[in-house]
Every structure is written in C-alpha cells, then in structure tokens.
Short mmCIF file of C-alpha atoms and ligand atoms in Angstrom, two decimals:
data_model
loop_
_atom_site.label_atom_id
_atom_site.label_comp_id
_atom_site.label_asym_id
_atom_site.label_seq_id
_atom_site.Cartn_x
_atom_site.Cartn_y
_atom_site.Cartn_z
CA MET B 1 127.28 113.24 74.29
CA ILE B 2 123.99 113.76 76.16
CA ALA B 3 121.89 117.04 74.74
CA VAL B 4 119.83 117.64 78.02
CA CYS B 5 121.28 120.10 80.94
CA ILE B 6 119.41 118.42 83.94
CA HIS B 7 120.05 121.38 86.04
CA CYS B 8 119.04 124.69 84.11
CA ALA B 9 116.82 122.73 81.62
CA LYS B 10 118.26 123.80 78.83
CA ASN B 11 119.12 122.26 75.37
CA ARG B 12 122.16 122.23 73.31
CA ASP B 13 120.70 121.39 69.92
CA ALA B 14 117.91 124.15 70.91
CA GLU B 15 120.81 126.57 71.04
CA ASP B 16 122.27 125.55 68.00
CA GLY B 17 118.75 126.23 66.38
CA ARG B 18 117.49 122.83 65.58
CA MET B 19 113.83 121.92 67.85
CA ALA B 20 114.79 119.05 69.85
CA LYS B 21 113.04 118.01 73.53
CA GLN B 22 113.54 118.57 76.80
CA PHE B 23 113.93 115.63 78.91
CA ALA B 24 111.11 113.65 80.23
CA SER B 25 109.17 116.57 82.06
CA GLN B 26 111.85 118.73 83.28
CA GLY B 27 109.95 121.84 81.30
CA ASP B 28 106.67 121.06 82.76
CA LEU B 29 106.99 123.71 85.99
CA SER B 30 103.04 124.82 86.18
CA GLU B 31 101.62 123.49 88.62
CA LYS B 32 98.48 121.95 88.68
CA LYS B 33 94.63 122.44 90.59
CA ALA B 34 93.67 119.67 92.71
CA THR B 35 90.56 118.36 92.86
CA PHE B 36 89.18 116.49 96.02
CA ALA B 37 85.33 114.84 94.92
CA GLU B 38 83.01 112.67 96.85
CA LEU B 39 82.40 109.68 94.42
CA ALA B 40 80.02 107.61 96.81
CA LYS B 41 79.82 108.09 100.27
CA GLY B 42 82.66 108.09 101.53
CA ALA B 43 84.57 107.50 98.46
CA TYR B 44 86.76 110.21 97.54
CA ALA B 45 88.69 110.91 94.04
CA PHE B 46 92.08 113.68 94.78
CA THR B 47 92.66 114.27 90.96
CA THR B 48 95.46 116.75 89.80
CA GLU B 49 94.50 117.63 85.96
CA GLY B 50 97.18 115.13 84.67
CA ASP B 51 99.48 114.46 87.43
CA PRO B 52 99.04 111.50 89.59
CA ASN B 53 96.12 111.09 91.48
CA SER B 54 94.96 109.47 94.92
CA GLY B 55 91.93 108.19 96.33
CA VAL B 56 90.20 108.58 99.78
CA ILE B 57 88.03 106.19 101.44
CA VAL B 58 86.55 107.26 104.96
CA GLY B 59 85.32 104.48 106.81
CA GLY B 60 83.27 103.81 110.42
CA ASP B 61 86.27 104.38 112.33
CA ALA B 62 89.45 104.59 109.96
CA VAL B 63 90.73 106.18 106.90
CA MET B 64 92.77 104.69 104.20
CA VAL B 65 94.59 106.55 101.94
CA VAL B 66 95.21 104.93 98.55
CA ASP B 67 99.19 106.12 96.69
CA ALA B 68 100.67 108.61 98.78
CA ARG B 69 101.93 111.74 96.71
CA ALA B 70 105.68 111.81 96.10
CA THR B 71 106.51 113.72 99.42
CA PRO B 72 105.33 114.11 102.46
CA VAL B 73 104.95 117.76 101.96
CA LEU B 74 102.65 116.91 99.28
CA ALA B 75 101.02 114.67 101.35
CA ARG B 76 100.57 117.29 103.56
CA GLU B 77 97.69 118.80 101.05
CA LEU B 78 95.52 115.53 100.57
CA ILE B 79 95.90 115.49 104.34
CA ASP B 80 94.36 119.09 104.30
CA ALA B 81 91.41 117.94 101.86
CA VAL B 82 91.15 114.97 104.53
CA ARG B 83 90.82 116.92 107.50
CA THR B 84 87.63 119.56 105.64
CA VAL B 85 85.66 116.13 105.72
CA THR B 86 86.57 114.04 108.51
CA ASP B 87 88.25 113.99 111.75
CA LYS B 88 88.87 110.54 111.90
CA PRO B 89 92.31 108.95 111.77
CA ILE B 90 94.47 107.74 108.62
CA ARG B 91 95.08 104.45 109.26
CA TYR B 92 96.25 102.50 105.97
CA VAL B 93 98.15 103.68 103.05
CA VAL B 94 97.63 100.86 99.60
CA LEU B 95 100.31 101.39 97.38
CA THR B 96 99.08 100.88 93.69
CA HIS B 97 102.92 100.09 92.78
CA TYR B 98 106.30 100.93 93.71
CA HIS B 99 106.85 104.47 91.59
CA ALA B 100 108.73 106.88 93.43
CA VAL B 101 105.80 109.45 92.84
CA ARG B 102 102.96 107.38 94.51
CA VAL B 103 105.15 106.44 97.50
CA LEU B 104 107.40 108.55 98.74
CA GLY B 105 104.95 111.14 100.66
CA ALA B 106 103.96 107.92 102.85
CA SER B 107 105.48 109.03 106.01
CA ALA B 108 103.24 111.83 106.44
CA TYR B 109 100.01 109.97 107.52
CA GLY B 110 101.14 108.20 110.63
CA ALA B 111 99.45 105.04 108.99
CA ASP B 112 99.71 101.53 111.23
CA HIS B 113 99.90 100.02 108.24
CA VAL B 114 101.47 100.13 104.42
CA ILE B 115 99.40 98.25 102.04
CA ALA B 116 101.46 97.02 98.91
CA SER B 117 101.42 93.62 96.81
CA GLN B 118 104.06 90.91 96.86
CA GLY B 119 105.30 92.02 93.41
CA THR B 120 105.37 95.65 94.49
CA TYR B 121 107.73 94.86 97.61
CA GLU B 122 109.73 93.02 95.25
CA LEU B 123 110.59 96.06 93.02
CA ILE B 124 111.18 98.61 95.84
CA ARG B 125 113.78 96.06 97.33
CA GLU B 126 114.97 95.27 93.91
CA ARG B 127 114.90 99.28 92.33
CA GLY B 128 113.29 101.85 94.72
CA GLU B 129 116.52 103.55 95.39
CA GLN B 130 117.32 104.05 91.56
CA ASP B 131 113.41 104.54 90.79
CA PHE B 132 114.08 107.23 93.22
CA LYS B 133 116.84 109.03 91.61
CA SER B 134 115.45 108.71 87.63
CA GLU B 135 111.49 109.60 88.48
CA ALA B 136 112.91 112.81 90.47
CA GLN B 137 115.11 113.51 87.53
CA ARG B 138 112.27 113.20 84.84
CA PHE B 139 109.69 115.14 86.57
CA PRO B 140 110.99 117.72 89.64
CA ARG B 141 107.95 119.70 89.89
CA LEU B 142 106.67 116.46 91.32
CA PHE B 143 108.73 116.51 94.31
CA ARG B 144 108.12 119.36 95.97
CA ALA B 145 110.55 119.43 98.93
CA ILE B 146 112.26 116.29 98.00
CA GLU B 147 114.55 117.02 100.98
CA THR B 148 111.80 115.67 103.71
CA VAL B 149 111.47 112.65 102.13
CA PRO B 150 112.77 109.98 105.17
CA GLY B 151 113.87 107.21 102.36
CA LEU B 152 111.87 104.62 100.54
CA THR B 153 108.36 103.21 101.42
CA TRP B 154 108.05 99.66 103.10
CA PRO B 155 104.87 97.84 103.48
CA THR B 156 104.08 96.81 106.75
CA ILE B 157 101.49 94.18 105.10
CA ARG B 158 102.02 92.65 102.04
CA PHE B 159 99.82 90.11 99.98
CA ASP B 160 100.33 87.97 97.39
CA ARG B 161 96.75 88.00 95.46
CA GLY B 162 94.26 89.84 97.47
CA MET B 163 92.85 91.04 100.53
CA THR B 164 89.70 92.52 101.81
CA LEU B 165 89.89 94.62 104.85
CA ARG B 166 86.46 95.61 106.88
CA LEU B 167 86.25 99.69 107.89
CA GLY B 168 83.63 99.59 109.91
CA GLU B 169 80.56 98.60 107.80
CA ARG B 170 82.67 99.56 104.75
CA GLU B 171 84.34 96.44 102.78
CA VAL B 172 87.53 97.47 101.16
CA GLU B 173 89.18 94.87 98.19
CA ILE B 174 92.43 94.92 97.61
CA LYS B 175 93.70 93.32 94.84
CA HIS B 176 96.75 92.21 92.33
CA VAL B 177 94.58 90.85 89.09
CA GLY B 178 97.80 90.88 87.10
CA ARG B 179 100.92 92.63 85.44
CA GLY B 180 100.19 95.65 83.47
CA HIS B 181 101.80 99.31 84.35
CA THR B 182 104.24 97.24 86.83
CA LYS B 183 104.55 93.54 88.00
CA GLY B 184 102.59 94.43 90.99
CA ASP B 185 99.62 96.53 90.07
CA THR B 186 96.76 96.66 92.68
CA ILE B 187 93.90 98.24 92.75
CA VAL B 188 91.33 98.90 95.78
CA TRP B 189 87.47 97.97 94.59
CA LEU B 190 84.47 98.88 96.63
CA PRO B 191 81.87 96.10 95.95
CA ARG B 192 78.92 97.70 97.31
CA GLU B 193 79.61 101.26 95.34
CA ARG B 194 80.88 99.80 92.71
CA VAL B 195 84.00 102.00 93.24
CA LEU B 196 87.69 101.70 91.61
CA TYR B 197 90.95 102.76 92.39
CA SER B 198 93.18 101.91 89.48
CA GLY B 199 96.54 103.32 89.61
CA ASP B 200 98.15 103.54 86.51
CA LEU B 201 96.84 100.60 84.88
CA VAL B 202 94.16 103.10 83.43
CA GLU B 203 94.71 107.07 82.46
CA TYR B 204 92.02 108.81 81.10
CA GLY B 205 93.50 112.45 79.23
CA ALA B 206 96.92 111.27 79.80
CA THR B 207 99.29 109.13 78.33
CA PRO B 208 100.24 105.12 79.88
CA TYR B 209 103.76 105.59 81.25
CA ALA B 210 104.60 101.50 80.15
CA GLY B 211 108.50 101.83 80.91
CA ASP B 212 108.02 99.37 83.67
CA ALA B 213 104.87 97.19 81.58
CA TYR B 214 104.45 94.14 81.07
CA PHE B 215 103.01 95.05 77.07
CA GLN B 216 101.20 91.49 76.44
CA ASP B 217 99.67 91.00 80.27
CA TRP B 218 98.30 94.83 80.34
CA PRO B 219 95.09 94.48 78.09
CA GLY B 220 94.10 91.31 80.36
CA THR B 221 94.61 92.54 83.17
CA LEU B 222 91.99 95.84 81.58
CA GLU B 223 89.59 93.00 81.00
CA ARG B 224 89.25 91.56 84.93
CA LEU B 225 88.83 95.60 85.94
CA ARG B 226 85.80 95.59 83.10
CA GLU B 227 84.68 92.38 84.17
CA LEU B 228 83.49 94.79 87.52
CA LYS B 229 81.88 97.15 85.71
CA PRO B 230 82.77 99.76 88.09
CA GLU B 231 80.43 102.94 88.08
CA LYS B 232 82.97 105.45 89.31
CA LEU B 233 86.96 104.83 88.15
CA VAL B 234 89.56 107.04 89.58
CA PRO B 235 92.31 107.14 87.09
CA GLY B 236 96.15 106.58 87.55
CA ARG B 237 96.10 109.92 86.15
CA GLY B 238 93.14 111.93 84.30
CA ASP B 239 89.58 113.03 85.78
CA ALA B 240 87.59 110.88 87.51
CA LEU B 241 85.61 109.40 85.75
CA THR B 242 81.49 109.09 87.22
CA THR B 243 79.17 107.06 84.71
CA ARG B 244 79.32 103.33 83.51
CA GLU B 245 80.29 104.83 79.91
CA GLY B 246 83.25 106.92 80.95
CA THR B 247 84.98 104.27 82.95
CA GLU B 248 84.19 102.05 80.25
CA GLU B 249 86.40 104.90 77.76
CA ALA B 250 88.81 105.34 80.27
CA ILE B 251 89.38 101.50 80.38
CA ALA B 252 89.24 100.88 76.65
CA GLY B 253 91.26 103.58 75.97
CA THR B 254 94.12 102.51 77.80
CA GLN B 255 93.52 98.79 76.34
CA ARG B 256 93.59 100.44 72.90
CA PHE B 257 96.72 102.96 73.56
CA VAL B 258 99.11 99.11 75.00
CA ARG B 259 97.64 96.91 72.23
CA THR B 260 98.45 99.57 69.38
CA ILE B 261 102.08 99.80 70.56
CA LEU B 262 102.66 96.60 70.92
CA GLU B 263 101.52 95.71 67.74
CA ASP B 264 103.41 98.12 65.63
CA VAL B 265 106.95 97.22 67.47
CA ARG B 266 106.30 93.91 67.41
CA ARG B 267 105.68 94.38 63.47
CA SER B 268 109.43 96.60 63.36
CA VAL B 269 111.04 93.82 65.76
CA ALA B 270 110.32 91.60 63.17
CA ALA B 271 111.19 93.27 60.75
CA GLY B 272 114.72 93.91 61.80
CA ARG B 273 114.30 97.77 62.64
CA SER B 274 116.04 99.39 64.98
CA LEU B 275 114.91 100.92 68.63
CA LYS B 276 114.85 104.30 66.86
CA GLN B 277 113.48 103.28 63.71
CA ALA B 278 110.33 101.61 65.83
CA PHE B 279 110.13 104.40 67.56
CA ASP B 280 109.63 106.64 64.49
CA SER B 281 107.12 104.68 63.35
CA ILE B 282 105.13 104.23 66.47
CA TYR B 283 105.33 107.79 67.44
CA SER B 284 104.04 108.90 63.94
CA LEU B 285 101.28 106.98 64.34
CA LEU B 286 100.29 107.82 67.94
CA GLU B 287 101.46 111.52 67.89
CA PRO B 288 97.96 112.55 66.24
CA ARG B 289 95.63 111.15 68.37
CA CYS B 290 97.07 111.36 71.53
CA ARG B 291 99.20 114.59 71.49
CA GLY B 292 96.96 116.49 73.88
CA TRP B 293 97.25 113.94 76.79
CA ALA B 294 99.26 114.79 79.56
CA ILE B 295 103.10 113.51 79.79
CA PHE B 296 102.56 112.66 75.73
CA GLU B 297 106.04 113.23 74.88
CA HIS B 298 107.58 111.95 78.33
CA CYS B 299 106.12 108.70 77.79
CA MET B 300 106.81 107.69 74.47
CA PRO B 301 110.44 106.81 74.77
CA PHE B 302 110.23 105.19 77.76
CA ASP B 303 106.94 103.07 76.75
CA VAL B 304 108.19 102.10 73.12
CA SER B 305 112.15 101.39 74.53
CA ARG B 306 110.01 98.46 76.92
CA ALA B 307 107.79 96.93 74.18
CA TYR B 308 110.77 96.78 71.88
CA ASP B 309 112.78 95.03 74.53
CA GLU B 310 109.27 93.00 75.54
CA ALA B 311 109.05 92.00 71.59
CA SER B 312 112.47 91.26 71.74
CA GLY B 313 112.29 88.32 73.65
CA ILE B 314 113.65 90.30 77.64
CA ALA B 315 110.58 88.88 79.93
CA ASP B 316 111.12 91.61 82.92
CA PRO B 317 111.57 95.46 82.09
CA ARG B 318 114.93 96.32 82.64
CA VAL B 319 115.98 99.25 85.40
CA TRP B 320 115.80 102.62 84.71
CA THR B 321 118.79 104.53 85.89
CA ALA B 322 119.09 108.40 85.98
CA GLU B 323 122.20 107.77 83.50
CA ARG B 324 120.21 105.17 81.43
CA ASP B 325 117.46 107.74 81.15
CA LEU B 326 119.31 110.35 79.64
CA GLN B 327 120.91 107.98 76.82
CA MET B 328 117.94 106.69 75.67
CA TRP B 329 116.42 110.16 75.59
CA GLU B 330 119.44 110.88 73.88
CA ALA B 331 118.68 108.44 71.45
CA LEU B 332 115.12 108.66 70.88
CA GLN B 333 113.66 112.43 71.36
CA SER B 334 116.88 114.26 70.60
CA GLN B 335 117.86 113.19 66.97
CA PRO B 336 115.52 113.74 63.76
CA PRO B 337 113.36 110.68 62.72
CA ALA B 338 115.54 108.03 61.44
ZN1 LIG J 1 103.48 104.13 87.53
#
C-alpha cells in the first residue's frame, strides 16, 4: 500500500506514530533565494541555494541561457535578472540534459534556437512525458505555475559530440563528453575564460541525482571535465565555484559519491542481497557524510534503484513514471531498515 498522499503530503505511517519519510521533495515548501553573479566578463551564474541552477552568457549580439528552468513563470525570473545586465536578445537556450525541471520553461525566452545533444533528444522523445509527470509529483514547489508549460521542449539544433558557437567575439563550446547523470549530458565551456557550466554532471553541497544515470561511465566523464581545468564552475545545484580548488572539490566530491554507491551496491548484488538491503547498506554509509546536502533523502532511493539495476546487468535506466516512483518509495523509504 502507498503510504504517501500526494495531495495533502501527509503520511499515514507518520499518523500511525511510526516515522516515515515524505515522498521525494513534496515536503520541501520553502522558497530559495536566487543569486545572479558574474563569474567572468559576460558569464553569469544563476544559483538558487540547492535548487536547479542556470547559466547566462552574454555575447556580442546575443545572449545564451544554459538550462531553462521548470516553467515559463520561473524562467521569467531569470529573464528579469538578464535584463539587469543587458538588453540583447536571448537567442539560444542550451539544454544540459532532458530533465523536466530544467527544460520546460524554455518557451518564455522566445529564443531562435534550443540546442541539445542527440542523446537528450532521444530521451525527450522516449520518456519526456513520463518524466514531466514524475518530476512534477516529486517536487511540486519547483513547478510553480505548471499550467503555463505549453508542452515538452524540443531542440531545434541537435549535435552528436559537440559544436562551437560564436557570440560576437566570444567562443562557446557545447559538448557531450560522455554519459553520467544521463545519456545525453551536455556541458557549456568558455575556453578563453575557463568557465564551465556542467549541468547535473557536477553538484556541490547537493546530492547527485542518479536515477537515470550511467554509474560506470560517470567518473570517467568527470575526469574529462577535470582535464579542462576550469577556473569557475556552475554546478547543476549548489553554489558556483570561483577558484581552481573549488572546482576540483566539486568534481572530486561528485566522483566520490558516484563511485561509493556503485561499489557498495555491486557488493550487495554479488552477495545476493535485495534492493532494500542494498539501500540500507549504502544509506547507513553515506548518511553521516552527506545528510547536509540538498535533496539527500529525495535522491538516495532513486540513485540506489538505478545502481542496483546497473549492477544487475540492466544497461539503460528504466523509465520512471509517477506510479513507479511511489512504489519504489514505499519499498525503500517508508519501511524500517531490513
Ligand atoms: Zn538532472
């Protein structure tokens, strides 16, 4: 039986006197403060205290937005921030990956082009609708004015490995450097300024979501980001990093988290343990280290479910639906340790 009521966010187990965890981030209702900061000339971070970040790059004659936010109403806040620094048109929106919370606000910008990797396009086509329903159920606060979403966001430009755009004098590299958080992960890199927009490949002070991940590939993809030697980094969630030490710390922390989960879950699978047993094992290992990270409780059941699948030989992440989400949560987070 599902213990979580998605409408009132109350929990029957809690009413029974047994502590159980509210589904995903339904209990997270406190608005976060946005910060719009210039990291290098014309390169901005729009960060939101652990909610999904975006980036803004101002070129000679146009503006690029990296990740669109969840709804057109939320995108409006980012546009307002852009208008405090430039009146140039926002011509390009780059999607670092397909997740609804980052892409469904795209229509607000009136951009000429929405740019995404081929892998991201395939995921939108294959599972965009289910992902929208699932993500909206997981984190209602992030989908403010959800009724303003006109439908899925489709790229108008697709690339396989990468492309370079010139915004006036400024060179912008848009690359798929490997799978990790999803199969289509895309970074935006300013080679001259050494500014990296990583999307959810890198998090800082926030928990990497790995429900759609390729655990085996992710650390190697992060290695390629490390080789860029970024001076500044806008992670998917968490504060922007503005020193070499900071960018390295964020990349290393994400790498460690991903490796630790995969190694422990592999041991569990090899020992014939159940998903619930695997979850309890890695949760008890990581909870003391990561409990202060944003969305830790939200992410762990999804992350371990995917790691368990991958360690069991399921090559590609299975589609999350609103129903599968709740069933998984009931099995892992609403039950006491096995
Ligand atoms: Zn994501």
